[in-house]
Short mmCIF file of N, CA and C in Angstrom, two decimals:
data_model
loop_
_atom_site.label_atom_id
_atom_site.label_comp_id
_atom_site.label_asym_id
_atom_site.label_seq_id
_atom_site.Cartn_x
_atom_site.Cartn_y
_atom_site.Cartn_z
N MET A 1 15.61 -12.39 17.09
CA MET A 1 15.18 -11.72 15.87
C MET A 1 15.95 -10.42 15.72
N THR A 2 16.39 -10.17 14.52
CA THR A 2 17.10 -8.94 14.21
C THR A 2 16.18 -7.75 14.43
N SER A 3 16.73 -6.66 14.95
CA SER A 3 15.95 -5.45 15.15
C SER A 3 15.69 -4.78 13.80
N ILE A 4 14.47 -4.32 13.62
CA ILE A 4 14.14 -3.60 12.39
C ILE A 4 13.56 -2.25 12.75
N VAL A 5 13.74 -1.31 11.85
CA VAL A 5 13.16 0.01 11.98
C VAL A 5 12.61 0.36 10.60
N THR A 6 11.28 0.45 10.51
CA THR A 6 10.68 0.66 9.19
C THR A 6 11.10 1.97 8.52
N PRO A 7 11.32 3.09 9.24
CA PRO A 7 11.79 4.29 8.53
C PRO A 7 13.14 4.06 7.86
N ASP A 8 14.04 3.33 8.52
CA ASP A 8 15.34 3.04 7.91
C ASP A 8 15.18 2.17 6.67
N LEU A 9 14.28 1.18 6.75
CA LEU A 9 14.04 0.33 5.58
C LEU A 9 13.44 1.14 4.43
N CYS A 10 12.52 2.05 4.73
CA CYS A 10 11.93 2.90 3.68
C CYS A 10 12.98 3.80 3.04
N ASP A 11 13.91 4.30 3.85
CA ASP A 11 14.97 5.14 3.30
C ASP A 11 15.89 4.33 2.39
N ALA A 12 16.21 3.11 2.81
CA ALA A 12 17.13 2.28 2.04
C ALA A 12 16.46 1.64 0.82
N TYR A 13 15.16 1.42 0.91
CA TYR A 13 14.41 0.76 -0.16
C TYR A 13 13.16 1.58 -0.48
N PRO A 14 13.30 2.68 -1.22
CA PRO A 14 12.15 3.56 -1.47
C PRO A 14 11.03 2.89 -2.27
N GLU A 15 11.30 1.75 -2.90
CA GLU A 15 10.27 1.08 -3.72
C GLU A 15 9.31 0.22 -2.91
N VAL A 16 9.56 0.03 -1.60
CA VAL A 16 8.68 -0.84 -0.83
C VAL A 16 7.28 -0.25 -0.72
N ALA A 17 6.30 -1.13 -0.58
CA ALA A 17 4.91 -0.70 -0.40
C ALA A 17 4.66 -0.47 1.09
N VAL A 18 4.04 0.65 1.41
CA VAL A 18 3.74 0.98 2.81
C VAL A 18 2.22 0.97 2.98
N LEU A 19 1.76 0.23 3.97
CA LEU A 19 0.33 0.16 4.24
C LEU A 19 -0.16 1.47 4.84
N GLU A 20 -1.41 1.82 4.54
CA GLU A 20 -2.01 3.01 5.15
C GLU A 20 -1.97 2.86 6.67
N PRO A 21 -1.79 3.95 7.40
CA PRO A 21 -1.62 3.89 8.86
C PRO A 21 -2.94 3.65 9.61
N LEU A 22 -3.43 2.42 9.53
CA LEU A 22 -4.71 2.06 10.14
C LEU A 22 -4.56 1.19 11.39
N PHE A 23 -3.36 0.68 11.63
CA PHE A 23 -3.18 -0.42 12.57
C PHE A 23 -2.61 0.02 13.91
N VAL A 24 -2.98 -0.73 14.95
CA VAL A 24 -2.53 -0.50 16.32
C VAL A 24 -1.73 -1.72 16.75
N ASN A 25 -0.67 -1.48 17.50
CA ASN A 25 0.18 -2.57 17.99
C ASN A 25 -0.41 -3.14 19.28
N PHE A 26 -0.75 -4.43 19.28
CA PHE A 26 -1.33 -5.09 20.45
C PHE A 26 -0.43 -6.17 21.03
N GLY A 27 0.60 -6.59 20.32
CA GLY A 27 1.41 -7.74 20.75
C GLY A 27 2.52 -7.39 21.70
N GLY A 28 3.12 -8.43 22.26
CA GLY A 28 4.25 -8.27 23.16
C GLY A 28 5.54 -7.89 22.44
N LEU A 29 5.60 -8.13 21.14
CA LEU A 29 6.74 -7.71 20.33
C LEU A 29 6.32 -6.50 19.52
N GLU A 30 7.00 -5.39 19.71
CA GLU A 30 6.61 -4.16 19.01
C GLU A 30 7.09 -4.12 17.57
N ALA A 31 8.12 -4.89 17.26
CA ALA A 31 8.63 -4.95 15.89
C ALA A 31 8.72 -6.42 15.48
N PHE A 32 8.30 -6.71 14.25
CA PHE A 32 8.37 -8.08 13.76
C PHE A 32 8.44 -8.08 12.25
N PHE A 33 8.93 -9.18 11.70
CA PHE A 33 9.00 -9.32 10.25
C PHE A 33 9.06 -10.79 9.90
N GLY A 34 8.74 -11.07 8.65
CA GLY A 34 8.84 -12.43 8.16
C GLY A 34 8.13 -12.57 6.83
N PRO A 35 8.25 -13.76 6.24
CA PRO A 35 7.54 -14.02 4.99
C PRO A 35 6.03 -14.07 5.24
N VAL A 36 5.28 -13.61 4.25
CA VAL A 36 3.83 -13.51 4.37
C VAL A 36 3.15 -14.85 4.07
N ARG A 37 2.19 -15.17 4.92
CA ARG A 37 1.21 -16.23 4.64
C ARG A 37 -0.15 -15.59 4.87
N THR A 38 -1.14 -15.95 4.08
CA THR A 38 -2.41 -15.22 4.13
C THR A 38 -3.61 -16.09 4.46
N VAL A 39 -4.59 -15.43 5.08
CA VAL A 39 -5.92 -15.97 5.30
C VAL A 39 -6.90 -14.86 4.93
N LYS A 40 -7.95 -15.22 4.19
CA LYS A 40 -9.02 -14.27 3.90
C LYS A 40 -10.31 -14.86 4.46
N CYS A 41 -10.93 -14.14 5.37
CA CYS A 41 -12.15 -14.63 6.02
C CYS A 41 -12.92 -13.42 6.56
N PHE A 42 -14.20 -13.61 6.79
CA PHE A 42 -15.02 -12.49 7.27
C PHE A 42 -15.83 -12.96 8.46
N GLU A 43 -15.50 -12.42 9.63
CA GLU A 43 -16.20 -12.69 10.88
C GLU A 43 -16.29 -14.19 11.20
N ASP A 44 -15.30 -14.95 10.71
CA ASP A 44 -15.17 -16.38 10.97
C ASP A 44 -13.68 -16.68 11.07
N ASN A 45 -13.22 -17.00 12.27
CA ASN A 45 -11.78 -17.17 12.44
C ASN A 45 -11.33 -18.63 12.38
N SER A 46 -12.13 -19.52 11.81
CA SER A 46 -11.77 -20.93 11.71
C SER A 46 -10.42 -21.15 11.03
N LEU A 47 -10.17 -20.44 9.92
CA LEU A 47 -8.91 -20.62 9.20
C LEU A 47 -7.74 -19.95 9.91
N VAL A 48 -8.02 -18.95 10.72
CA VAL A 48 -6.97 -18.35 11.56
C VAL A 48 -6.53 -19.40 12.58
N ARG A 49 -7.48 -20.05 13.22
CA ARG A 49 -7.18 -21.11 14.19
C ARG A 49 -6.36 -22.21 13.52
N GLN A 50 -6.78 -22.64 12.34
CA GLN A 50 -6.07 -23.68 11.61
C GLN A 50 -4.62 -23.26 11.34
N ALA A 51 -4.43 -22.03 10.88
CA ALA A 51 -3.08 -21.56 10.53
C ALA A 51 -2.17 -21.49 11.75
N VAL A 52 -2.63 -20.91 12.85
CA VAL A 52 -1.74 -20.73 14.01
C VAL A 52 -1.41 -22.06 14.69
N ASN A 53 -2.15 -23.10 14.38
CA ASN A 53 -1.84 -24.43 14.91
C ASN A 53 -0.79 -25.16 14.08
N GLU A 54 -0.39 -24.57 12.97
CA GLU A 54 0.65 -25.13 12.11
C GLU A 54 1.98 -24.44 12.41
N PRO A 55 3.11 -25.08 12.06
CA PRO A 55 4.40 -24.42 12.26
C PRO A 55 4.47 -23.10 11.50
N GLY A 56 4.85 -22.04 12.20
CA GLY A 56 4.95 -20.73 11.57
C GLY A 56 6.27 -20.49 10.89
N ASP A 57 7.33 -21.12 11.39
CA ASP A 57 8.67 -20.98 10.81
C ASP A 57 9.08 -19.53 10.60
N GLY A 58 8.70 -18.65 11.53
CA GLY A 58 9.10 -17.24 11.45
C GLY A 58 8.28 -16.40 10.50
N ALA A 59 7.16 -16.92 10.02
CA ALA A 59 6.32 -16.18 9.06
C ALA A 59 5.37 -15.23 9.80
N VAL A 60 4.79 -14.32 9.02
CA VAL A 60 3.76 -13.41 9.50
C VAL A 60 2.44 -13.82 8.87
N LEU A 61 1.45 -14.07 9.72
CA LEU A 61 0.12 -14.41 9.23
C LEU A 61 -0.63 -13.11 8.95
N VAL A 62 -0.98 -12.89 7.69
CA VAL A 62 -1.72 -11.71 7.27
C VAL A 62 -3.17 -12.13 7.10
N VAL A 63 -4.06 -11.56 7.91
CA VAL A 63 -5.46 -11.95 7.89
C VAL A 63 -6.30 -10.79 7.34
N ASP A 64 -6.93 -11.05 6.21
CA ASP A 64 -7.87 -10.08 5.64
C ASP A 64 -9.25 -10.43 6.20
N GLY A 65 -9.59 -9.76 7.28
CA GLY A 65 -10.89 -9.95 7.92
C GLY A 65 -11.95 -9.00 7.38
N GLY A 66 -11.69 -8.43 6.21
CA GLY A 66 -12.66 -7.53 5.60
C GLY A 66 -12.81 -6.21 6.32
N GLY A 67 -11.91 -5.93 7.27
CA GLY A 67 -11.99 -4.67 8.00
C GLY A 67 -13.14 -4.63 9.00
N SER A 68 -13.72 -5.79 9.31
CA SER A 68 -14.87 -5.82 10.22
C SER A 68 -14.49 -5.33 11.62
N THR A 69 -15.36 -4.50 12.16
CA THR A 69 -15.22 -4.05 13.55
C THR A 69 -16.40 -4.53 14.38
N ARG A 70 -16.99 -5.67 13.96
CA ARG A 70 -18.15 -6.21 14.67
C ARG A 70 -17.82 -7.41 15.55
N CYS A 71 -16.58 -7.94 15.45
CA CYS A 71 -16.16 -9.04 16.30
C CYS A 71 -14.64 -9.16 16.24
N ALA A 72 -14.09 -9.93 17.17
CA ALA A 72 -12.64 -10.16 17.20
C ALA A 72 -12.32 -11.44 16.45
N MET A 73 -11.22 -11.42 15.72
CA MET A 73 -10.78 -12.58 14.95
C MET A 73 -9.58 -13.27 15.59
N LEU A 74 -9.04 -12.68 16.67
CA LEU A 74 -7.89 -13.23 17.37
C LEU A 74 -8.00 -12.86 18.83
N GLY A 75 -7.74 -13.84 19.70
CA GLY A 75 -7.71 -13.60 21.13
C GLY A 75 -6.48 -14.23 21.75
N ASP A 76 -6.46 -14.27 23.08
CA ASP A 76 -5.26 -14.73 23.78
C ASP A 76 -4.89 -16.17 23.47
N ARG A 77 -5.85 -17.08 23.37
CA ARG A 77 -5.53 -18.49 23.13
C ARG A 77 -4.88 -18.71 21.77
N LEU A 78 -5.46 -18.11 20.73
CA LEU A 78 -4.88 -18.28 19.40
C LEU A 78 -3.51 -17.59 19.30
N ALA A 79 -3.36 -16.46 19.97
CA ALA A 79 -2.07 -15.77 19.96
C ALA A 79 -1.01 -16.62 20.64
N GLU A 80 -1.36 -17.25 21.76
CA GLU A 80 -0.41 -18.13 22.46
C GLU A 80 -0.02 -19.31 21.57
N GLN A 81 -0.99 -19.88 20.86
CA GLN A 81 -0.69 -20.98 19.94
C GLN A 81 0.25 -20.52 18.84
N ALA A 82 -0.01 -19.34 18.29
CA ALA A 82 0.85 -18.80 17.23
C ALA A 82 2.28 -18.62 17.74
N ALA A 83 2.41 -18.02 18.92
CA ALA A 83 3.74 -17.79 19.49
C ALA A 83 4.45 -19.13 19.73
N GLY A 84 3.73 -20.09 20.28
CA GLY A 84 4.31 -21.39 20.56
C GLY A 84 4.68 -22.18 19.32
N ASN A 85 4.04 -21.89 18.20
CA ASN A 85 4.32 -22.60 16.95
C ASN A 85 5.27 -21.85 16.03
N GLY A 86 5.90 -20.79 16.54
CA GLY A 86 6.97 -20.14 15.80
C GLY A 86 6.56 -19.08 14.80
N TRP A 87 5.36 -18.53 14.93
CA TRP A 87 4.97 -17.41 14.07
C TRP A 87 5.67 -16.15 14.58
N ALA A 88 6.12 -15.29 13.66
CA ALA A 88 6.75 -14.02 14.05
C ALA A 88 5.70 -12.98 14.42
N GLY A 89 4.56 -13.02 13.75
CA GLY A 89 3.53 -12.02 14.02
C GLY A 89 2.26 -12.28 13.25
N ILE A 90 1.27 -11.46 13.58
CA ILE A 90 -0.03 -11.51 12.91
C ILE A 90 -0.45 -10.08 12.59
N LEU A 91 -0.81 -9.85 11.34
CA LEU A 91 -1.39 -8.59 10.92
C LEU A 91 -2.86 -8.87 10.65
N MET A 92 -3.74 -8.22 11.42
CA MET A 92 -5.16 -8.50 11.38
C MET A 92 -5.91 -7.29 10.83
N TYR A 93 -6.46 -7.42 9.61
CA TYR A 93 -7.33 -6.38 9.06
C TYR A 93 -8.72 -6.67 9.61
N GLY A 94 -8.85 -6.41 10.88
CA GLY A 94 -10.03 -6.70 11.68
C GLY A 94 -9.66 -6.44 13.13
N CYS A 95 -10.41 -7.03 14.05
CA CYS A 95 -10.23 -6.75 15.47
C CYS A 95 -9.66 -7.94 16.24
N VAL A 96 -9.13 -7.62 17.41
CA VAL A 96 -8.62 -8.61 18.35
C VAL A 96 -9.28 -8.38 19.70
N ARG A 97 -9.11 -9.34 20.61
CA ARG A 97 -9.62 -9.17 21.97
C ARG A 97 -8.61 -9.74 22.95
N ASP A 98 -8.91 -9.65 24.24
CA ASP A 98 -7.98 -10.07 25.30
C ASP A 98 -6.68 -9.28 25.21
N VAL A 99 -6.83 -7.96 25.03
CA VAL A 99 -5.66 -7.13 24.71
C VAL A 99 -4.60 -7.11 25.81
N ASP A 100 -4.99 -7.23 27.08
CA ASP A 100 -3.98 -7.25 28.14
C ASP A 100 -3.10 -8.48 28.02
N GLU A 101 -3.70 -9.63 27.70
CA GLU A 101 -2.95 -10.86 27.51
C GLU A 101 -2.12 -10.81 26.23
N LEU A 102 -2.67 -10.22 25.17
CA LEU A 102 -1.91 -10.11 23.92
C LEU A 102 -0.63 -9.32 24.14
N ALA A 103 -0.69 -8.29 24.96
CA ALA A 103 0.48 -7.45 25.23
C ALA A 103 1.58 -8.21 25.95
N GLU A 104 1.22 -9.34 26.59
CA GLU A 104 2.20 -10.16 27.31
C GLU A 104 2.68 -11.34 26.47
N THR A 105 2.16 -11.50 25.26
CA THR A 105 2.49 -12.63 24.40
C THR A 105 3.69 -12.29 23.53
N GLU A 106 4.63 -13.22 23.41
CA GLU A 106 5.84 -13.00 22.60
C GLU A 106 5.50 -13.19 21.12
N LEU A 107 4.74 -12.24 20.62
CA LEU A 107 4.27 -12.29 19.24
C LEU A 107 3.97 -10.86 18.80
N GLY A 108 4.35 -10.53 17.57
CA GLY A 108 3.95 -9.25 17.01
C GLY A 108 2.50 -9.33 16.58
N ILE A 109 1.68 -8.39 16.99
CA ILE A 109 0.27 -8.37 16.61
C ILE A 109 -0.13 -6.93 16.31
N GLN A 110 -0.57 -6.69 15.10
CA GLN A 110 -1.17 -5.40 14.77
C GLN A 110 -2.55 -5.65 14.20
N ALA A 111 -3.50 -4.81 14.60
CA ALA A 111 -4.90 -4.95 14.18
C ALA A 111 -5.54 -3.58 14.14
N LEU A 112 -6.78 -3.53 13.63
CA LEU A 112 -7.50 -2.26 13.53
C LEU A 112 -7.95 -1.75 14.89
N ALA A 113 -8.44 -2.64 15.75
CA ALA A 113 -9.02 -2.22 17.02
C ALA A 113 -9.26 -3.45 17.89
N ALA A 114 -9.73 -3.19 19.10
CA ALA A 114 -10.14 -4.25 20.01
C ALA A 114 -11.66 -4.35 20.01
N HIS A 115 -12.16 -5.58 20.19
CA HIS A 115 -13.60 -5.82 20.27
C HIS A 115 -13.82 -7.04 21.17
N PRO A 116 -14.75 -6.98 22.11
CA PRO A 116 -14.92 -8.09 23.05
C PRO A 116 -15.63 -9.32 22.50
N ARG A 117 -16.39 -9.19 21.41
CA ARG A 117 -17.19 -10.31 20.88
C ARG A 117 -16.32 -11.26 20.06
N LYS A 118 -16.52 -12.58 20.25
CA LYS A 118 -15.79 -13.56 19.45
C LYS A 118 -16.44 -13.71 18.08
N SER A 119 -15.70 -14.28 17.15
CA SER A 119 -16.20 -14.47 15.79
C SER A 119 -17.01 -15.76 15.69
N GLU A 120 -17.61 -15.92 14.52
CA GLU A 120 -18.30 -17.18 14.20
C GLU A 120 -17.25 -18.23 13.83
N LYS A 121 -17.69 -19.48 13.76
CA LYS A 121 -16.79 -20.57 13.38
C LYS A 121 -17.56 -21.54 12.48
N HIS A 122 -17.48 -21.26 11.16
CA HIS A 122 -18.17 -22.09 10.18
C HIS A 122 -17.19 -22.70 9.17
N GLY A 123 -15.89 -22.47 9.36
CA GLY A 123 -14.90 -23.02 8.45
C GLY A 123 -14.82 -22.32 7.12
N GLU A 124 -15.31 -21.09 7.05
CA GLU A 124 -15.33 -20.37 5.78
C GLU A 124 -14.09 -19.51 5.61
N GLY A 125 -13.69 -19.32 4.36
CA GLY A 125 -12.57 -18.46 4.04
C GLY A 125 -11.63 -19.13 3.05
N GLN A 126 -10.50 -18.46 2.80
CA GLN A 126 -9.49 -18.94 1.86
C GLN A 126 -8.12 -18.72 2.45
N ARG A 127 -7.17 -19.55 2.04
CA ARG A 127 -5.79 -19.41 2.51
C ARG A 127 -4.83 -19.32 1.33
N ASP A 128 -3.70 -18.67 1.60
CA ASP A 128 -2.58 -18.61 0.66
C ASP A 128 -2.98 -18.00 -0.68
N ILE A 129 -3.71 -16.88 -0.61
CA ILE A 129 -4.09 -16.13 -1.81
C ILE A 129 -3.67 -14.67 -1.60
N PRO A 130 -3.50 -13.90 -2.66
CA PRO A 130 -3.25 -12.46 -2.48
C PRO A 130 -4.46 -11.80 -1.82
N VAL A 131 -4.19 -10.88 -0.90
CA VAL A 131 -5.23 -10.11 -0.23
C VAL A 131 -4.90 -8.63 -0.37
N SER A 132 -5.94 -7.80 -0.43
CA SER A 132 -5.73 -6.36 -0.63
C SER A 132 -6.49 -5.58 0.43
N PHE A 133 -5.77 -4.73 1.15
CA PHE A 133 -6.36 -3.79 2.09
C PHE A 133 -5.31 -2.74 2.43
N ALA A 134 -5.73 -1.65 3.03
CA ALA A 134 -4.83 -0.55 3.43
C ALA A 134 -3.98 -0.06 2.25
N GLY A 135 -4.55 -0.12 1.04
CA GLY A 135 -3.87 0.42 -0.13
C GLY A 135 -2.79 -0.46 -0.73
N VAL A 136 -2.66 -1.72 -0.26
CA VAL A 136 -1.59 -2.60 -0.71
C VAL A 136 -2.16 -4.01 -0.95
N THR A 137 -1.61 -4.70 -1.93
CA THR A 137 -1.89 -6.12 -2.11
C THR A 137 -0.72 -6.90 -1.53
N LEU A 138 -1.05 -7.84 -0.64
CA LEU A 138 -0.04 -8.67 0.01
C LEU A 138 -0.20 -10.10 -0.49
N SER A 139 0.91 -10.69 -0.92
CA SER A 139 0.87 -12.03 -1.49
C SER A 139 1.76 -12.96 -0.70
N PRO A 140 1.37 -14.24 -0.61
CA PRO A 140 2.23 -15.22 0.06
C PRO A 140 3.63 -15.19 -0.55
N GLY A 141 4.63 -15.23 0.31
CA GLY A 141 6.02 -15.20 -0.14
C GLY A 141 6.66 -13.82 -0.09
N GLN A 142 5.86 -12.75 -0.06
CA GLN A 142 6.44 -11.43 0.14
C GLN A 142 6.94 -11.34 1.59
N TRP A 143 7.64 -10.28 1.91
CA TRP A 143 8.13 -10.06 3.27
C TRP A 143 7.44 -8.85 3.88
N LEU A 144 6.95 -9.00 5.09
CA LEU A 144 6.28 -7.93 5.83
C LEU A 144 7.18 -7.49 6.98
N TYR A 145 7.27 -6.18 7.18
CA TYR A 145 8.04 -5.57 8.26
C TYR A 145 7.11 -4.62 9.00
N ALA A 146 7.04 -4.75 10.32
CA ALA A 146 6.12 -3.91 11.10
C ALA A 146 6.79 -3.45 12.38
N ASP A 147 6.53 -2.20 12.74
CA ASP A 147 6.92 -1.68 14.05
C ASP A 147 5.96 -0.54 14.38
N ASN A 148 6.26 0.23 15.40
CA ASN A 148 5.36 1.30 15.81
C ASN A 148 5.30 2.46 14.82
N ASN A 149 6.19 2.47 13.82
CA ASN A 149 6.17 3.50 12.78
C ASN A 149 5.26 3.16 11.62
N GLY A 150 4.99 1.87 11.43
CA GLY A 150 4.14 1.46 10.32
C GLY A 150 4.46 0.06 9.84
N ILE A 151 3.86 -0.27 8.71
CA ILE A 151 3.98 -1.61 8.14
C ILE A 151 4.35 -1.47 6.68
N LEU A 152 5.33 -2.23 6.23
CA LEU A 152 5.70 -2.21 4.84
C LEU A 152 5.84 -3.63 4.31
N VAL A 153 5.76 -3.75 2.99
CA VAL A 153 5.83 -5.05 2.33
C VAL A 153 6.81 -4.95 1.17
N ALA A 154 7.65 -5.99 1.04
CA ALA A 154 8.62 -6.05 -0.04
C ALA A 154 8.53 -7.41 -0.72
N ASP A 155 8.98 -7.48 -1.96
CA ASP A 155 8.93 -8.73 -2.70
C ASP A 155 9.99 -9.72 -2.24
N GLU A 156 11.01 -9.24 -1.53
CA GLU A 156 12.06 -10.13 -1.02
C GLU A 156 12.53 -9.64 0.33
N ARG A 157 13.30 -10.46 1.01
CA ARG A 157 13.81 -10.07 2.32
C ARG A 157 14.74 -8.87 2.18
N LEU A 158 14.56 -7.90 3.08
CA LEU A 158 15.37 -6.67 3.06
C LEU A 158 16.46 -6.76 4.13
N SER A 159 17.53 -6.02 3.91
CA SER A 159 18.63 -5.99 4.86
C SER A 159 19.22 -4.58 4.92
N LEU A 160 19.66 -4.22 6.10
CA LEU A 160 20.34 -2.92 6.27
C LEU A 160 21.84 -3.11 6.45
N ASP A 161 22.33 -4.30 6.18
CA ASP A 161 23.77 -4.58 6.33
C ASP A 161 24.57 -3.95 5.23
#
């Protein structure tokens, strides 16, 4: 994967949308990018499980978990599945767990916080729809770029070449 630096991208593309600085890096890859695919669910990670079991093809799974800090929506097993299926990363507007294992997984993962409790599993939620959080609306097909400096979203793939 090409190295990215979000400050350089912001300088080169001042029109990009930058998410509010709410997220913590939990994954083994500190920088990641790819086309956006979305899941919207609340305290039910059934659709997250479904998505990470599909080919990721270098995409970033953006999960609008409603900002819940009452349970984790991603743990070590789902992260391993995502990495194995070719996802570039996961942006979780919610919590994750198994953080020591996540840090060893070859996957970009940013989330609000860690929480030890697992989520419910009732099959509820929506996929491939625009989601809004952290001051930005993210839509399938946009490009997300994330590193330790922040997260930005663009309507097309960006390049510093």
